[in-house]
Amino acid sequence: MASRVVVSGLLFLLCCCGLGDEAKGRGNLYLEEHVEMENQLKFINKPAIKTIQNKNGDVIDCININQQLAFDHPLLKNHSIQQNFSFHKDGNNERLMSDALYSMSDLGERCPPGTIPIKRTKKDEIIRLKSFLKSVGKSSNLLRPLGSTPSPRAHWAILQSNEGKYLGASAWLNICGLQGVKSDQFSQTVITVLNGIIGPSQNYNVIQVGWMVNPMLYGDLQTRLTVFWTTDGYQTVHCYNQLCPGFVQVSSNIALGSVLGDQGDDRFLSFFIYKDGVTGDWCFTMETLTGVENIGYWPKSIFRSLGDHASLIQWGGVASSPANEKSPPMGNGKFPSNGGARVIKIRMIDENGHIQEPKGDALLYADKPECYVTSKLSKDRAAGQFFSFGGPGGCVGWDISIKEKMEIENHDKLMNKPTTKTFKTKDGDVIDCVDVNEQPTLDHPLLKNHSIQLRPSFYSTDHIDKSLPIINMSRFKNEECPAGTIPIKRTTREDLIGFKNIRETGEFLKIFHPSDFSPPKGVHDQNTGNWWLELEGEGHQPEPIGYWPKDIFTSLNVNPITVQWGGNVYSPPNIKSPAMGNGHFPDEKGVTAASVNNIYLVDDKHQLKEPSGDKEKLIVDRKDCYGVSKLENVGQHLNWMFRYGGPGGCLN
């Protein structure tokens, strides 16, 4: 039990920010924080068998390999260390010029057998780490899937694989020194494997290996060997190097966080991350002048979506700075046309364990070409598949004008009303309990004198099979909003900017109007004409969520309407479309696709009607990526239903 309490304390270190003004140093820390920090230092810094001070001034502790921090992870209490990694290499692992490989001679002397080198953590590092994680929030890893909502802090120049099932990735990364990275910025060059993009945010898993210049994390401007991972979509786990449990180190020669001092346009380190063919763990290997070095591994048991495979791989650079500050340089600080940094010998491992090379340059992407650029993906005999990337930086967050910033500020105030109570859900969302009569919808110019309708005047449960399982919609733990208030998810400025970007993509939801389809008439609340949204809650009782007043519509309160059920997806141009439903085709063997069940209509007399089965149209616009089954009445508790969805992968 004691060990579990310590782990919780570590998560507090990594995720909470209760230090006040860190810039004023230790003098401002409260006594309790001093005690907490000392406990955390004892937890992270295990007893040393030997201590080394390297040429860069870092203190390296040689600790018993079986007493490393990884085994304080609650899922690794009885874990047996894997000393030898299992992966079959094919004949395509030819060496580049040997003098291009980096020599890892940072330690100066070796740790004794049975021990591993761990960079000692100091109190000021913990203070900086808290400040760093506070500044980046849930975006401490800023390489995101292309097409996702960007962070206002981040810019990147990367190569991204197509979506698929991958068991590993490798590349030689240019080792570069960077000047001009400010104390609240960072710049990195990395290989990233990730999964869990679709689904609950806590299933989003990321592993990243490479190098980073990060004054807030390391306290200097040195280029340092860095690994990062999250097992819960950045909710509580933001793990760097050996600062929290999870990564099992086996190398007795290389310490994570080491300075990479041998830098230059012709200096490379070979990074290889892959799933062990026997254990399924994610292994990290480097190749240096002295040969192949197994650094360590992440046991598959600590992951959710990455436990099986990675769905995307990324290679390249990311630079981060506060949204109102010019961004730092990336790569070696030069554009590709002027000798930018390179990622060479790019490879990935497919689901069958075969080594493949990425093809084409459709997924090469730089979000700010005036500050960072990627070259085309090329190939030659010496460097294999490679591209150049980077730039001098100088971009400021998103390109938002002063007028747009003021609009966002005003919209933020308009959306977030005074709250009676505030709490956080288990998913990390902030929920404000707002007076029902002060909710944002009543700011609509047509609803100034609107009287709230608390319950719909029409509902029938005659069509419901009470044996049908109902999803528990309670996401608020044990919290409840007081009477007379409603729960509203707090809107952040990042939400508003992201929504602005989505809105600028234009209309992407297609509405079909087949000429031979006679749709049923629309249904209003029989007394008010409002359009209600209800969910079925516990005990199959209707839960009224809210309604759209008829006053805000033109055609929906008088004309016949078309009703549609099913799924739709969106992706930017030249980016493959995402999965729909649960990602499976309706006719896919061995799996069950997503479904829409218990389909009913309400006619203009407020009577429930079943589908006719012959007037409805089943429509799929891209049958190579998505499908739909026939509409049929299967009885039991599903009644009228159809299945739909698919893996995606279409280009607009």
XYZ file of C-alpha atoms in Angstrom:
652
model
C 0.000 0.000 0.000
C 2.850 2.365 0.797
C 4.268 2.065 -2.703
C 0.942 3.038 -4.258
C 0.869 6.199 -2.156
C 4.323 7.110 -3.432
C 3.258 6.633 -7.038
C 0.345 9.004 -6.483
C 2.783 11.537 -5.135
C 4.845 11.241 -8.290
C 1.834 11.879 -10.481
C 1.244 14.997 -8.416
C 4.771 16.062 -9.269
C 4.236 15.572 -12.969
C 0.760 17.001 -13.314
C -0.005 19.539 -10.619
C 1.280 23.064 -10.401
C 1.086 24.294 -6.831
C 4.419 26.053 -6.585
C 3.297 29.644 -7.004
C 5.955 31.792 -8.703
C 8.758 29.319 -9.458
C 10.908 32.102 -10.909
C 11.493 33.469 -7.387
C 13.241 30.230 -6.432
C 13.094 28.064 -3.387
C 12.447 30.878 -0.959
C 8.783 31.033 -1.899
C 8.072 27.333 -1.380
C 5.806 26.484 1.504
C 7.060 24.072 4.173
C 4.685 21.350 2.993
C 6.032 21.699 -0.529
C 9.609 21.380 0.727
C 8.674 18.146 2.481
C 6.766 16.890 -0.566
C 9.700 17.711 -2.835
C 12.195 15.936 -0.601
C 9.978 12.849 -0.650
C 9.792 13.007 -4.435
C 13.561 13.330 -4.739
C 14.035 10.268 -2.538
C 11.485 8.424 -4.650
C 13.151 9.294 -7.975
C 16.815 9.094 -6.917
C 17.417 5.499 -5.928
C 20.438 4.469 -3.788
C 23.645 4.643 -5.853
C 26.315 1.937 -5.934
C 28.652 4.322 -7.746
C 28.430 8.010 -8.693
C 30.004 9.618 -11.757
C 30.232 13.292 -12.668
C 30.526 13.528 -16.428
C 32.305 16.169 -18.484
C 29.051 18.160 -18.869
C 28.596 18.525 -15.114
C 25.717 16.044 -14.775
C 25.759 13.721 -11.787
C 25.151 10.120 -12.877
C 24.133 7.513 -10.307
C 24.819 3.843 -11.031
C 21.856 2.049 -9.446
C 20.891 -1.596 -9.161
C 19.018 -2.505 -12.354
C 16.348 -4.254 -10.273
C 15.724 -1.184 -8.105
C 15.095 1.363 -10.867
C 12.090 3.667 -10.785
C 10.172 1.657 -13.418
C 9.289 -1.012 -10.865
C 7.386 1.464 -8.701
C 4.734 1.436 -11.419
C 1.696 -0.414 -9.971
C 1.497 -2.652 -13.082
C 5.181 -3.659 -12.902
C 5.496 -4.880 -9.317
C 6.315 -8.452 -10.342
C 7.881 -7.657 -13.714
C 10.874 -9.721 -14.870
C 13.496 -7.673 -16.705
C 13.951 -8.432 -20.407
C 17.682 -8.165 -21.074
C 17.676 -9.373 -24.681
C 15.346 -7.970 -27.323
C 13.799 -10.121 -30.030
C 13.512 -8.771 -33.550
C 14.440 -10.424 -36.825
C 16.301 -7.976 -39.062
C 16.256 -8.529 -42.793
C 19.177 -7.888 -45.108
C 18.396 -4.216 -45.647
C 20.232 -2.870 -42.602
C 23.316 -1.675 -44.474
C 25.563 0.816 -42.697
C 26.044 4.424 -43.758
C 29.580 5.842 -43.658
C 30.845 4.828 -40.210
C 32.237 8.270 -39.479
C 28.720 9.731 -39.643
C 27.579 7.773 -36.602
C 27.688 9.445 -33.231
C 30.011 8.326 -30.437
C 28.201 8.128 -27.075
C 31.112 8.823 -24.748
C 29.229 11.040 -22.319
C 29.806 8.997 -19.155
C 33.589 8.923 -19.313
C 33.560 5.702 -17.268
C 31.279 2.702 -17.022
C 28.828 1.675 -14.337
C 29.539 -1.651 -12.603
C 27.877 -4.843 -13.923
C 24.270 -5.173 -12.791
C 23.758 -1.395 -12.564
C 22.412 1.269 -14.935
C 23.329 4.973 -15.243
C 20.579 7.376 -14.175
C 20.960 11.151 -14.338
C 20.414 12.446 -10.803
C 17.367 14.684 -10.365
C 17.807 17.873 -8.341
C 15.254 20.026 -6.569
C 15.485 22.882 -9.066
C 14.772 20.378 -11.864
C 11.511 19.393 -10.188
C 10.560 23.058 -9.889
C 11.339 23.639 -13.567
C 9.461 20.480 -14.579
C 6.339 21.621 -12.770
C 6.585 25.007 -14.437
C 7.142 23.376 -17.836
C 4.138 21.051 -17.535
C 2.006 23.942 -16.321
C 2.967 26.017 -19.354
C 2.168 23.306 -21.921
C -0.826 21.773 -20.113
C -2.145 18.633 -21.840
C -0.038 19.340 -24.896
C 3.423 18.527 -23.544
C 3.833 16.309 -26.569
C 3.019 18.529 -29.507
C 3.444 16.209 -32.480
C -0.199 15.515 -33.268
C -1.870 13.655 -36.127
C -2.116 15.817 -39.226
C -5.563 17.342 -39.548
C -6.157 17.470 -35.789
C -6.773 20.753 -33.957
C -3.346 22.378 -33.494
C -1.939 23.797 -30.287
C -1.355 27.548 -30.179
C 2.158 26.813 -28.860
C 3.425 24.391 -31.473
C 4.821 24.331 -34.989
C 6.106 21.279 -36.776
C 7.787 20.004 -39.926
C 7.283 16.259 -40.190
C 6.799 13.173 -42.292
C 3.751 11.150 -41.217
C 3.011 7.584 -42.293
C -0.300 6.497 -43.702
C -2.674 5.071 -41.116
C -2.099 1.363 -40.618
C -0.812 -1.231 -38.184
C 2.865 -0.767 -37.396
C 5.227 -2.651 -35.109
C 8.103 -0.213 -35.210
C 10.031 2.628 -36.825
C 13.626 3.716 -37.259
C 15.708 6.556 -38.666
C 19.026 8.318 -38.298
C 18.452 11.754 -36.799
C 20.798 14.676 -37.409
C 22.336 15.780 -34.088
C 22.316 19.588 -34.020
C 23.077 22.383 -31.622
C 20.617 25.260 -31.450
C 21.035 28.833 -30.350
C 18.133 31.166 -29.703
C 15.869 28.801 -27.744
C 14.482 30.932 -24.922
C 13.882 29.790 -21.360
C 10.160 29.130 -21.940
C 10.566 27.354 -25.305
C 11.787 24.026 -26.638
C 12.798 22.478 -29.945
C 13.140 18.773 -30.679
C 13.809 16.206 -33.404
C 12.085 12.892 -32.794
C 10.507 9.658 -33.966
C 6.960 9.220 -32.648
C 4.724 6.146 -32.586
C 1.116 6.608 -31.503
C -2.322 5.021 -31.382
C -5.765 5.704 -29.923
C -6.482 8.802 -32.001
C -10.111 7.727 -32.379
C -12.070 7.040 -29.203
C -11.794 8.221 -25.598
C -8.936 10.668 -25.062
C -7.466 8.544 -22.270
C -6.771 5.787 -24.842
C -4.410 8.061 -26.780
C -0.914 6.538 -26.339
C 2.369 8.072 -27.496
C 6.040 7.069 -27.390
C 8.710 9.465 -28.589
C 12.501 9.099 -28.887
C 15.082 11.596 -30.113
C 16.750 14.766 -28.882
C 15.526 18.007 -27.358
C 16.762 21.460 -26.404
C 14.536 22.446 -23.475
C 15.735 25.010 -20.898
C 12.614 24.535 -18.760
C 13.167 20.780 -18.508
C 16.970 20.655 -18.352
C 18.039 24.133 -17.204
C 20.400 24.700 -20.136
C 20.589 25.013 -23.927
C 22.305 21.670 -24.487
C 21.066 19.105 -27.006
C 20.020 16.122 -24.886
C 18.896 12.538 -25.498
C 15.205 12.473 -24.553
C 12.346 9.982 -24.442
C 8.718 10.801 -23.693
C 5.521 8.799 -23.293
C 1.917 9.116 -22.216
C -0.413 6.223 -21.498
C -3.614 8.213 -20.970
C -3.737 10.989 -23.565
C -1.840 13.497 -21.351
C -4.558 13.370 -18.681
C -2.158 12.547 -15.820
C 0.895 10.922 -17.418
C 3.516 13.238 -18.983
C 6.689 11.179 -18.602
C 10.203 12.238 -19.577
C 13.260 9.989 -19.290
C 13.485 8.476 -15.794
C 11.288 11.044 -14.034
C 8.353 8.677 -13.557
C 7.828 4.890 -13.603
C 7.225 2.982 -16.822
C 10.437 2.809 -18.881
C 12.682 -0.151 -17.994
C 16.323 0.696 -18.715
C 18.809 -2.096 -19.491
C 21.776 -0.136 -20.886
C 24.746 0.227 -18.555
C 26.436 2.719 -20.891
C 23.921 5.437 -21.813
C 21.928 7.694 -19.470
C 18.684 9.301 -20.648
C 18.980 13.084 -20.571
C 22.661 12.917 -21.592
C 24.193 15.790 -23.548
C 24.805 14.991 -27.224
C 27.863 17.178 -27.733
C 29.189 15.781 -31.014
C 27.037 17.869 -33.350
C 27.040 18.881 -36.996
C 25.386 18.438 -40.352
C 27.267 15.144 -40.782
C 26.573 13.752 -37.296
C 23.739 11.258 -36.779
C 22.346 8.905 -34.174
C 20.401 5.819 -35.238
C 17.125 5.395 -33.304
C 15.024 2.238 -33.514
C 11.749 1.654 -31.632
C 9.853 -1.606 -32.159
C 7.602 -4.198 -30.547
C 9.478 -7.212 -29.255
C 8.502 -10.259 -31.290
C 8.125 -12.415 -28.163
C 6.975 -10.174 -25.298
C 5.153 -7.424 -27.218
C 7.032 -4.750 -25.242
C 8.106 -1.549 -27.046
C 11.923 -1.655 -27.247
C 14.290 1.281 -27.773
C 17.647 0.628 -29.452
C 20.367 3.019 -30.634
C 23.312 2.461 -32.956
C 26.510 4.382 -32.293
C 30.136 4.057 -33.355
C 30.584 1.347 -30.744
C 27.709 -0.750 -32.113
C 24.079 -1.479 -31.286
C 22.972 -0.567 -27.755
C 19.686 -1.763 -26.223
C 18.604 1.228 -24.135
C 15.433 -0.191 -22.591
C 11.744 -0.831 -23.178
C 8.198 0.105 -22.245
C 6.242 -2.993 -21.087
C 3.102 -3.426 -23.174
C 1.034 -3.763 -19.973
C 1.259 -0.010 -19.229
C -0.427 0.931 -22.522
C -3.984 0.768 -23.810
C -4.074 1.356 -27.558
C -0.308 0.879 -28.064
C -0.465 -2.530 -26.416
C -1.169 -4.116 -29.799
C 0.348 -1.847 -32.474
C 0.891 1.755 -33.548
C -1.515 3.323 -36.033
C 0.711 6.266 -37.070
C 4.412 7.088 -37.171
C 5.972 10.539 -37.406
C 9.540 11.672 -38.070
C 10.773 15.246 -37.835
C 10.821 18.357 -35.704
C 8.588 20.376 -33.442
C 9.166 23.795 -31.922
C 7.135 25.252 -29.081
C 6.808 28.666 -27.501
C 4.124 30.705 -25.716
C 1.430 31.816 -28.148
C 2.457 35.490 -27.982
C 6.191 34.867 -28.467
C 8.264 34.251 -31.597
C 8.956 30.542 -32.023
C 12.483 29.082 -31.708
C 14.593 27.506 -34.471
C 13.984 23.883 -35.485
C 16.395 21.191 -36.718
C 19.675 23.030 -37.235
C 17.945 26.397 -37.652
C 18.232 26.397 -41.455
C 15.721 25.898 -44.241
C 16.243 22.762 -46.372
C 17.252 24.972 -49.299
C 20.105 26.304 -47.158
C 21.353 23.001 -45.759
C 18.642 22.099 -43.221
C 18.764 19.159 -40.822
C 18.104 15.684 -42.202
C 16.268 12.539 -41.198
C 17.815 9.663 -43.155
C 17.440 5.874 -43.485
C 13.727 6.121 -42.669
C 12.052 2.770 -42.140
C 8.971 1.272 -40.513
C 7.867 -2.236 -39.594
C 4.485 -3.395 -40.844
C 2.074 -5.678 -38.991
C 3.790 -8.742 -40.470
C 7.188 -7.711 -39.135
C 8.563 -6.676 -42.533
C 10.731 -3.590 -42.876
C 9.193 -1.070 -45.267
C 10.057 2.406 -46.535
C 7.500 5.250 -46.730
C 6.545 6.171 -50.269
C 5.617 9.531 -51.759
C 5.605 12.929 -50.072
C 1.857 13.533 -49.620
C 2.232 13.361 -45.844
C 5.207 15.700 -45.556
C 3.881 18.723 -43.738
C 5.055 22.023 -42.280
C 2.385 24.168 -40.639
C 4.244 27.500 -41.023
C 6.254 27.478 -44.284
C 7.466 31.013 -43.641
C 9.299 29.710 -40.547
C 9.785 25.937 -41.081
C 9.907 23.797 -44.221
C 10.239 20.164 -45.298
C 11.868 19.028 -48.516
C 10.475 16.251 -50.664
C 11.010 12.637 -49.635
C 14.036 11.394 -51.590
C 16.259 8.343 -51.803
C 19.895 7.622 -52.511
C 22.219 4.703 -51.988
C 23.967 6.082 -48.922
C 21.119 7.776 -47.025
C 18.190 5.569 -48.072
C 14.838 7.311 -47.739
C 15.410 10.808 -46.355
C 14.110 14.359 -46.160
C 15.365 17.689 -44.880
C 13.462 19.942 -42.520
C 13.665 22.885 -40.158
C 14.009 26.631 -40.196
C 14.935 29.714 -38.168
C 11.537 30.099 -36.497
C 10.053 33.486 -35.684
C 6.343 32.606 -35.962
C 3.893 33.738 -33.305
C 1.232 31.161 -32.397
C -1.634 31.062 -34.835
C -1.918 33.873 -37.375
C -4.692 35.750 -35.602
C -5.198 39.451 -36.104
C -5.721 41.866 -33.222
C -9.378 42.106 -34.252
C -9.721 38.303 -34.158
C -8.031 38.151 -30.751
C -10.529 40.689 -29.407
C -13.399 38.698 -30.911
C -12.122 35.541 -29.203
C -11.788 37.377 -25.884
C -15.361 38.674 -26.165
C -16.693 35.290 -27.275
C -14.928 33.665 -24.342
C -16.724 36.014 -21.931
C -20.028 35.473 -23.741
C -19.792 31.666 -23.615
C -18.579 31.201 -20.039
C -21.324 32.496 -17.768
C -21.023 33.091 -14.008
C -20.955 29.754 -12.246
C -22.644 28.601 -9.055
C -20.375 25.571 -8.765
C -17.435 24.161 -10.747
C -16.005 20.657 -10.865
C -13.799 18.501 -13.068
C -14.912 15.232 -14.697
C -12.850 12.065 -14.772
C -12.000 12.932 -18.391
C -10.454 16.246 -17.315
C -13.222 18.550 -18.573
C -14.145 21.558 -16.421
C -17.908 21.718 -15.827
C -19.582 24.945 -14.743
C -23.002 24.839 -13.076
C -24.793 27.826 -14.613
C -28.178 29.279 -13.715
C -30.651 27.798 -16.220
C -31.977 31.303 -16.923
C -28.512 32.703 -17.665
C -27.277 30.082 -20.156
C -25.611 31.346 -23.374
C -28.518 30.368 -25.647
C -30.674 33.124 -24.173
C -28.271 35.696 -25.660
C -29.743 34.824 -29.065
C -31.498 37.954 -30.392
C -34.713 35.985 -31.032
C -34.773 34.545 -27.503
C -34.536 37.687 -25.371
C -37.994 37.154 -23.840
C -38.045 33.374 -24.145
C -39.724 31.381 -21.359
C -37.882 28.137 -20.712
C -39.807 24.911 -21.313
C -38.540 22.473 -18.690
C -40.203 19.292 -20.028
C -41.416 18.214 -23.484
C -45.145 17.698 -23.874
C -44.730 14.620 -26.056
C -42.971 11.342 -25.336
C -43.879 7.699 -25.653
C -41.944 4.700 -24.359
C -44.246 2.137 -25.964
C -41.636 1.261 -28.604
C -38.798 0.602 -26.138
C -37.663 -2.913 -25.290
C -36.737 -2.694 -21.608
C -34.140 -5.475 -22.026
C -31.971 -3.247 -24.229
C -28.760 -2.292 -22.371
C -28.353 1.437 -21.803
C -25.020 3.231 -21.657
C -24.371 4.930 -18.325
C -24.118 8.628 -19.177
C -22.980 9.673 -15.702
C -19.559 11.282 -16.244
C -19.509 13.527 -13.186
C -18.258 11.021 -10.573
C -20.228 11.945 -7.447
C -20.768 15.581 -8.416
C -24.125 17.188 -9.121
C -25.168 20.670 -10.126
C -27.454 22.466 -7.648
C -31.159 22.793 -8.355
C -31.941 25.484 -10.911
C -28.551 25.153 -12.638
C -27.329 23.183 -15.648
C -23.894 21.635 -16.350
C -21.980 23.323 -19.176
C -18.513 22.295 -20.329
C -16.237 25.304 -19.965
C -15.049 26.724 -23.276
C -11.339 27.515 -23.551
C -9.691 29.956 -25.912
C -8.042 27.015 -27.634
C -11.537 25.570 -28.221
C -12.641 28.821 -29.831
C -9.584 29.042 -32.088
C -9.972 25.393 -33.060
C -13.652 25.972 -33.857
C -12.678 28.969 -35.971
C -10.309 26.756 -37.965
C -13.003 24.093 -38.430
C -15.521 26.692 -39.538
C -13.091 27.975 -42.152
C -12.924 24.533 -43.798
C -16.411 25.232 -45.192
C -19.447 23.005 -45.435
C -18.563 19.323 -45.408
C -21.800 17.584 -44.393
C -23.627 16.413 -47.485
C -27.417 16.373 -47.409
C -28.948 13.971 -49.915
C -32.298 14.694 -51.564
C -33.168 11.685 -53.768
C -35.976 12.648 -56.116
C -37.882 9.420 -55.522
C -37.748 9.645 -51.724
C -40.816 10.983 -49.918
C -39.577 11.927 -46.452
C -41.886 12.090 -43.444
C -42.888 15.498 -42.118
C -40.921 17.064 -39.338
C -42.210 16.797 -35.785
C -42.343 19.550 -33.194
C -43.337 19.519 -29.579
C -47.087 19.333 -30.065
C -47.701 22.351 -27.840
C -44.700 24.630 -28.375
C -43.254 23.521 -31.722
C -39.754 23.341 -30.216
C -37.313 20.620 -31.299
C -36.307 18.442 -28.347
C -33.228 16.301 -27.733
C -33.709 13.396 -25.342
C -31.545 10.503 -24.242
C -32.730 7.324 -22.649
C -31.344 7.059 -19.133
C -31.377 4.566 -16.295
C -34.493 2.443 -16.083
C -35.231 3.352 -19.720
C -36.654 6.666 -18.611
C -36.366 9.620 -21.007
C -33.830 12.265 -20.019
C -34.656 15.620 -21.679
C -31.346 17.303 -22.518
C -32.769 20.480 -24.028
C -34.387 21.915 -27.116
C -34.015 24.261 -30.050
C -36.790 26.881 -29.934
C -38.837 27.007 -33.120
C -38.197 30.764 -33.305
C -34.603 30.311 -34.478
C -35.600 28.237 -37.541
C -37.194 29.142 -40.845
C -37.965 25.954 -42.783
C -37.818 23.427 -39.925
C -41.037 24.725 -38.361
C -43.203 24.622 -41.464
C -41.844 22.349 -44.191
C -41.446 18.584 -44.607
C -37.989 17.386 -43.623
C -35.498 14.699 -44.510
C -34.378 12.420 -41.686
C -30.972 10.763 -41.765
C -29.293 8.183 -39.548
C -25.699 7.028 -39.733
C -22.189 8.419 -39.795
C -20.122 11.025 -41.566
C -16.425 11.861 -41.393
C -14.217 14.768 -42.386
C -10.535 15.179 -43.197
C -8.589 18.045 -44.798
C -7.660 17.802 -48.484
C -4.786 15.381 -49.218
C -5.189 13.704 -45.816
C -6.711 10.235 -45.756
C -10.170 10.145 -44.199
C -10.624 8.675 -40.693
C -12.559 5.593 -39.676
C -16.341 5.720 -39.328
C -18.516 3.888 -36.807
C -16.205 1.421 -35.073
C -13.875 1.203 -38.065
C -15.285 -2.019 -39.553
C -17.257 -2.693 -42.736
C -20.776 -4.135 -42.195
C -19.853 -7.252 -44.200
C -16.436 -7.735 -42.595
C -16.033 -11.316 -41.411
C -15.305 -12.083 -37.779
C -16.291 -8.643 -36.451
C -19.501 -6.719 -35.838
C -19.778 -3.264 -37.344
C -21.428 -0.301 -35.619
C -25.193 -0.171 -35.858
C -28.200 2.130 -35.585
C -31.002 0.274 -33.803
C -34.644 0.815 -32.902
C -35.291 3.256 -35.740
C -38.613 5.080 -35.480
C -40.187 8.163 -37.005
C -42.734 10.553 -35.549
C -45.294 11.676 -38.104
C -47.125 14.991 -38.315
C -49.814 13.603 -36.011
C -47.201 12.824 -33.362
C -47.583 9.096 -33.886
C -44.637 6.711 -33.787
C -44.108 4.980 -37.124
C -41.755 2.197 -38.108
C -39.740 2.527 -41.329
C -41.487 1.022 -44.338
C -38.350 -0.756 -45.500
C -38.808 0.239 -49.144
C -39.122 4.050 -49.130
C -35.895 4.661 -47.226
C -32.620 4.972 -49.122
C -29.256 3.619 -47.972
C -26.493 5.826 -49.347
C -22.697 5.513 -49.235
C -20.574 8.000 -51.151
C -17.255 6.085 -50.943
C -17.831 2.330 -51.001
C -14.083 1.670 -51.041
C -13.776 3.137 -47.546
C -17.235 2.781 -45.938
C -20.275 0.563 -46.218
C -23.887 0.170 -45.082
C -26.007 -2.953 -44.674
C -29.636 -3.269 -45.655
C -32.384 -1.866 -43.422
C -34.298 -4.710 -41.790
C -36.444 -5.577 -38.803
C -34.484 -8.165 -36.839
C -36.898 -8.234 -33.913
C -35.639 -8.998 -30.403
C -34.478 -5.726 -28.843
C -32.991 -4.172 -32.008
C -36.128 -3.975 -34.199
C -35.505 -1.887 -37.337
C -31.758 -1.437 -37.743
C -28.772 -1.292 -40.096
C -24.997 -1.527 -39.756
C -22.536 0.960 -41.184
C -18.957 2.232 -41.123
C -15.507 1.371 -42.362
C -11.761 1.919 -41.885
C -11.565 5.091 -43.979
C -8.452 5.923 -45.953
C -10.067 7.880 -48.803
C -8.498 11.046 -50.174
C -10.766 13.997 -50.938
